[in-house]
DNA sequence: GGGCTGGGTTCACTTGACGAACTCACTCGA
DNA sequence: TCGAGTGAGTTCGTCAAGTGAACCCAGCCC
């Protein structure tokens, strides 16, 4: 077996796995940028939110951008970096599973569409030969072979 | 805007977002089934592990299956249900991001291959017209329209 | 009957989350 | 110029959760 302590899953969770982090990112993907909006929508304690935003900025997942609303002093808002945008599949995967197994009457699932053609979009495992796999059972995991 | 408190991402995280849960599932996908193995590989405190395994079973993500090793009394092991298997994309997404941004020298990334054709596999957003989207920017999110 | 083993439970301690109250810098209106 | 208002925090007492070590217990073996 291989070394699990440095597994990428554990690493990623160490960065974005704390409470509220992924919810902050979900909101960021939906266009939320300001502290007060994150706070109002999520209902997270301000202290925790401050902490999560700072770590996300430190990790290069969000960046702080100054802005000035008319009649207000300069403040800064939080925007996704490319590194943050690349977490999109994680959120889509979490959302998909929730839609599938946790939906209740009255819930309006969020639908993702291809901006270019308008068709609904789903997450899929695709192999380099172009096959779309039907599920986890078709996947074989192994450590990448390396020269020594 | 729509009601975020019942968002599927939040729902899914409420179920599998506690510390250690996703790591337990990662191991489950790699074939780990017994308490002692989870404990040894993850290094999680036994009390927490007991708790996480029970909630995962209660949620129908794992199921407890009795087994008996020769010369030992009957015990039970933990196996993924379909509901658990469907969390695969979440783990793949987390792993991919970690490989991309957190890899260090000496880390051996785990490679996923299509069992049928042997080609490497990646996660992709695919629209119903068959286009493979290049990134989150090509996605448009909106609440699904519903009759009222 | 005594030791071993897997799968836990208990307990004292530390870390983290929570909500309310307080702060600070700046703007606006009187 | 003064005072109220606002966004973005910080501080603080309290409570929940995670941690590691020690302990337990059923069944098997010798």
PDB file of C-alpha atoms in Angstrom, chain A residues 4-139:
ATOM      1  CA  UNK A   4      -2.111   7.664   2.894  1.00  0.00           C
ATOM      2  CA  UNK A   5      -1.129  10.456   5.217  1.00  0.00           C
ATOM      3  CA  UNK A   6      -0.191  12.628   2.255  1.00  0.00           C
ATOM      4  CA  UNK A   7      -3.195  11.640   0.207  1.00  0.00           C
ATOM      5  CA  UNK A   8      -4.558  14.423  -1.934  1.00  0.00           C
ATOM      6  CA  UNK A   9      -8.002  14.024  -0.453  1.00  0.00           C
ATOM      7  CA  UNK A  10      -6.638  14.638   3.031  1.00  0.00           C
ATOM      8  CA  UNK A  11      -4.586  17.552   1.752  1.00  0.00           C
ATOM      9  CA  UNK A  12      -7.519  19.210   0.069  1.00  0.00           C
ATOM     10  CA  UNK A  13      -9.690  18.699   3.125  1.00  0.00           C
ATOM     11  CA  UNK A  14      -7.012  20.253   5.302  1.00  0.00           C
ATOM     12  CA  UNK A  15      -7.343  23.370   3.157  1.00  0.00           C
ATOM     13  CA  UNK A  16     -11.087  23.622   2.523  1.00  0.00           C
ATOM     14  CA  UNK A  17     -12.509  20.994   4.868  1.00  0.00           C
ATOM     15  CA  UNK A  18     -13.171  23.176   7.874  1.00  0.00           C
ATOM     16  CA  UNK A  19     -16.708  24.067   8.758  1.00  0.00           C
ATOM     17  CA  UNK A  20     -18.162  26.806   6.508  1.00  0.00           C
ATOM     18  CA  UNK A  21     -15.266  26.898   4.012  1.00  0.00           C
ATOM     19  CA  UNK A  22     -17.055  25.056   1.246  1.00  0.00           C
ATOM     20  CA  UNK A  23     -20.248  26.970   1.866  1.00  0.00           C
ATOM     21  CA  UNK A  24     -18.325  30.201   1.533  1.00  0.00           C
ATOM     22  CA  UNK A  25     -17.014  28.946  -1.788  1.00  0.00           C
ATOM     23  CA  UNK A  26     -20.470  27.911  -2.941  1.00  0.00           C
ATOM     24  CA  UNK A  27     -21.638  31.472  -2.339  1.00  0.00           C
ATOM     25  CA  UNK A  28     -18.574  32.818  -4.085  1.00  0.00           C
ATOM     26  CA  UNK A  29     -19.504  30.773  -7.151  1.00  0.00           C
ATOM     27  CA  UNK A  30     -22.987  32.241  -6.976  1.00  0.00           C
ATOM     28  CA  UNK A  31     -21.521  35.726  -7.073  1.00  0.00           C
ATOM     29  CA  UNK A  32     -21.314  36.733  -3.416  1.00  0.00           C
ATOM     30  CA  UNK A  33     -18.276  38.877  -2.727  1.00  0.00           C
ATOM     31  CA  UNK A  34     -18.733  40.938   0.411  1.00  0.00           C
ATOM     32  CA  UNK A  35     -18.287  40.052   4.029  1.00  0.00           C
ATOM     33  CA  UNK A  36     -21.726  41.239   5.081  1.00  0.00           C
ATOM     34  CA  UNK A  37     -23.408  39.232   2.325  1.00  0.00           C
ATOM     35  CA  UNK A  38     -21.579  36.031   3.233  1.00  0.00           C
ATOM     36  CA  UNK A  39     -22.527  36.630   6.821  1.00  0.00           C
ATOM     37  CA  UNK A  40     -26.184  37.349   6.159  1.00  0.00           C
ATOM     38  CA  UNK A  41     -26.711  34.467   3.737  1.00  0.00           C
ATOM     39  CA  UNK A  42     -24.769  31.813   5.621  1.00  0.00           C
ATOM     40  CA  UNK A  43     -25.540  32.910   9.157  1.00  0.00           C
ATOM     41  CA  UNK A  44     -22.053  31.887  10.252  1.00  0.00           C
ATOM     42  CA  UNK A  45     -20.574  33.621  13.300  1.00  0.00           C
ATOM     43  CA  UNK A  46     -18.524  36.580  12.208  1.00  0.00           C
ATOM     44  CA  UNK A  47     -15.399  35.386  13.951  1.00  0.00           C
ATOM     45  CA  UNK A  48     -15.487  32.072  12.104  1.00  0.00           C
ATOM     46  CA  UNK A  49     -16.232  33.788   8.824  1.00  0.00           C
ATOM     47  CA  UNK A  50     -13.291  36.147   9.263  1.00  0.00           C
ATOM     48  CA  UNK A  51     -11.059  33.186   9.968  1.00  0.00           C
ATOM     49  CA  UNK A  52     -12.281  31.151   6.979  1.00  0.00           C
ATOM     50  CA  UNK A  53     -11.970  34.072   4.574  1.00  0.00           C
ATOM     51  CA  UNK A  54      -8.441  34.790   5.761  1.00  0.00           C
ATOM     52  CA  UNK A  55      -7.309  31.193   5.334  1.00  0.00           C
ATOM     53  CA  UNK A  56      -8.927  30.993   1.909  1.00  0.00           C
ATOM     54  CA  UNK A  57      -7.063  34.155   0.921  1.00  0.00           C
ATOM     55  CA  UNK A  58      -3.820  32.845   2.436  1.00  0.00           C
ATOM     56  CA  UNK A  59      -4.264  29.654   0.445  1.00  0.00           C
ATOM     57  CA  UNK A  60      -4.735  31.617  -2.763  1.00  0.00           C
ATOM     58  CA  UNK A  61      -8.285  30.391  -3.276  1.00  0.00           C
ATOM     59  CA  UNK A  62      -9.813  33.814  -2.840  1.00  0.00           C
ATOM     60  CA  UNK A  63      -8.198  37.185  -3.315  1.00  0.00           C
ATOM     61  CA  UNK A  64      -9.045  40.452  -1.607  1.00  0.00           C
ATOM     62  CA  UNK A  65      -9.913  43.183  -4.078  1.00  0.00           C
ATOM     63  CA  UNK A  66     -10.428  46.795  -3.018  1.00  0.00           C
ATOM     64  CA  UNK A  67     -13.601  48.500  -4.159  1.00  0.00           C
ATOM     65  CA  UNK A  68     -15.479  51.616  -3.283  1.00  0.00           C
ATOM     66  CA  UNK A  69     -19.242  51.951  -3.394  1.00  0.00           C
ATOM     67  CA  UNK A  70     -20.476  55.492  -4.016  1.00  0.00           C
ATOM     68  CA  UNK A  71     -20.793  57.373  -0.755  1.00  0.00           C
ATOM     69  CA  UNK A  72     -18.848  54.756   1.167  1.00  0.00           C
ATOM     70  CA  UNK A  73     -15.268  54.427   2.155  1.00  0.00           C
ATOM     71  CA  UNK A  74     -13.010  51.958   0.421  1.00  0.00           C
ATOM     72  CA  UNK A  75     -13.498  48.337   1.384  1.00  0.00           C
ATOM     73  CA  UNK A  76     -12.426  45.070  -0.086  1.00  0.00           C
ATOM     74  CA  UNK A  77     -14.308  42.157  -1.480  1.00  0.00           C
ATOM     75  CA  UNK A  78     -13.425  38.515  -1.977  1.00  0.00           C
ATOM     76  CA  UNK A  79     -13.139  36.962  -5.405  1.00  0.00           C
ATOM     77  CA  UNK A  80     -12.284  33.501  -6.600  1.00  0.00           C
ATOM     78  CA  UNK A  81      -8.855  32.942  -8.085  1.00  0.00           C
ATOM     79  CA  UNK A  82      -8.212  30.264 -10.671  1.00  0.00           C
ATOM     80  CA  UNK A  83      -7.195  27.960  -7.853  1.00  0.00           C
ATOM     81  CA  UNK A  84     -10.574  28.620  -6.296  1.00  0.00           C
ATOM     82  CA  UNK A  85     -12.462  28.205  -9.532  1.00  0.00           C
ATOM     83  CA  UNK A  86     -10.856  24.809  -9.915  1.00  0.00           C
ATOM     84  CA  UNK A  87     -12.729  23.682  -6.823  1.00  0.00           C
ATOM     85  CA  UNK A  88     -15.921  23.911  -8.835  1.00  0.00           C
ATOM     86  CA  UNK A  89     -16.163  20.151  -9.468  1.00  0.00           C
ATOM     87  CA  UNK A  90     -16.062  19.493  -5.731  1.00  0.00           C
ATOM     88  CA  UNK A  91     -19.094  21.684  -5.182  1.00  0.00           C
ATOM     89  CA  UNK A  92     -20.916  20.288  -8.176  1.00  0.00           C
ATOM     90  CA  UNK A  93     -20.320  16.763  -6.913  1.00  0.00           C
ATOM     91  CA  UNK A  94     -21.582  17.616  -3.437  1.00  0.00           C
ATOM     92  CA  UNK A  95     -24.607  19.326  -4.906  1.00  0.00           C
ATOM     93  CA  UNK A  96     -25.463  16.462  -7.215  1.00  0.00           C
ATOM     94  CA  UNK A  97     -25.372  13.937  -4.389  1.00  0.00           C
ATOM     95  CA  UNK A  98     -27.526  16.156  -2.216  1.00  0.00           C
ATOM     96  CA  UNK A  99     -30.072  16.628  -4.999  1.00  0.00           C
ATOM     97  CA  UNK A 100     -30.179  12.889  -5.479  1.00  0.00           C
ATOM     98  CA  UNK A 101     -30.489  11.758  -1.877  1.00  0.00           C
ATOM     99  CA  UNK A 102     -31.588  14.640   0.294  1.00  0.00           C
ATOM    100  CA  UNK A 103     -34.175  16.463  -1.795  1.00  0.00           C
ATOM    101  CA  UNK A 104     -37.417  17.217  -0.009  1.00  0.00           C
ATOM    102  CA  UNK A 105     -40.694  18.534  -1.270  1.00  0.00           C
ATOM    103  CA  UNK A 106     -40.476  22.215  -1.877  1.00  0.00           C
ATOM    104  CA  UNK A 107     -36.758  22.197  -2.530  1.00  0.00           C
ATOM    105  CA  UNK A 108     -35.833  23.829  -5.779  1.00  0.00           C
ATOM    106  CA  UNK A 109     -32.646  22.242  -7.009  1.00  0.00           C
ATOM    107  CA  UNK A 110     -30.167  24.487  -8.722  1.00  0.00           C
ATOM    108  CA  UNK A 111     -29.736  23.523 -12.332  1.00  0.00           C
ATOM    109  CA  UNK A 112     -26.489  23.901 -14.240  1.00  0.00           C
ATOM    110  CA  UNK A 113     -26.586  24.654 -17.938  1.00  0.00           C
ATOM    111  CA  UNK A 114     -23.980  25.008 -20.639  1.00  0.00           C
ATOM    112  CA  UNK A 115     -23.703  28.730 -21.245  1.00  0.00           C
ATOM    113  CA  UNK A 116     -23.105  28.212 -24.950  1.00  0.00           C
ATOM    114  CA  UNK A 117     -25.848  25.790 -25.863  1.00  0.00           C
ATOM    115  CA  UNK A 118     -28.275  25.967 -22.956  1.00  0.00           C
ATOM    116  CA  UNK A 119     -28.346  22.234 -22.341  1.00  0.00           C
ATOM    117  CA  UNK A 120     -28.243  20.839 -18.790  1.00  0.00           C
ATOM    118  CA  UNK A 121     -24.830  19.807 -17.569  1.00  0.00           C
ATOM    119  CA  UNK A 122     -23.740  16.881 -15.399  1.00  0.00           C
ATOM    120  CA  UNK A 123     -20.508  15.616 -13.876  1.00  0.00           C
ATOM    121  CA  UNK A 124     -19.067  12.555 -15.539  1.00  0.00           C
ATOM    122  CA  UNK A 125     -15.983  10.403 -15.484  1.00  0.00           C
ATOM    123  CA  UNK A 126     -14.571  10.340 -18.969  1.00  0.00           C
ATOM    124  CA  UNK A 127     -11.631   8.224 -20.110  1.00  0.00           C
ATOM    125  CA  UNK A 128      -9.081   9.348 -22.647  1.00  0.00           C
ATOM    126  CA  UNK A 129     -10.618   7.029 -25.196  1.00  0.00           C
ATOM    127  CA  UNK A 130     -13.783   9.100 -24.899  1.00  0.00           C
ATOM    128  CA  UNK A 131     -15.945   6.632 -22.976  1.00  0.00           C
ATOM    129  CA  UNK A 132     -18.219   8.106 -20.343  1.00  0.00           C
ATOM    130  CA  UNK A 133     -18.109   5.754 -17.363  1.00  0.00           C
ATOM    131  CA  UNK A 134     -21.357   4.816 -15.703  1.00  0.00           C
ATOM    132  CA  UNK A 135     -20.074   4.651 -12.160  1.00  0.00           C
ATOM    133  CA  UNK A 136     -17.313   4.041  -9.675  1.00  0.00           C
ATOM    134  CA  UNK A 137     -17.263   0.316 -10.393  1.00  0.00           C
ATOM    135  CA  UNK A 138     -15.732   0.917 -13.786  1.00  0.00           C
ATOM    136  CA  UNK A 139     -12.780   2.692 -12.218  1.00  0.00           C
TER     137      UNK A 139
END
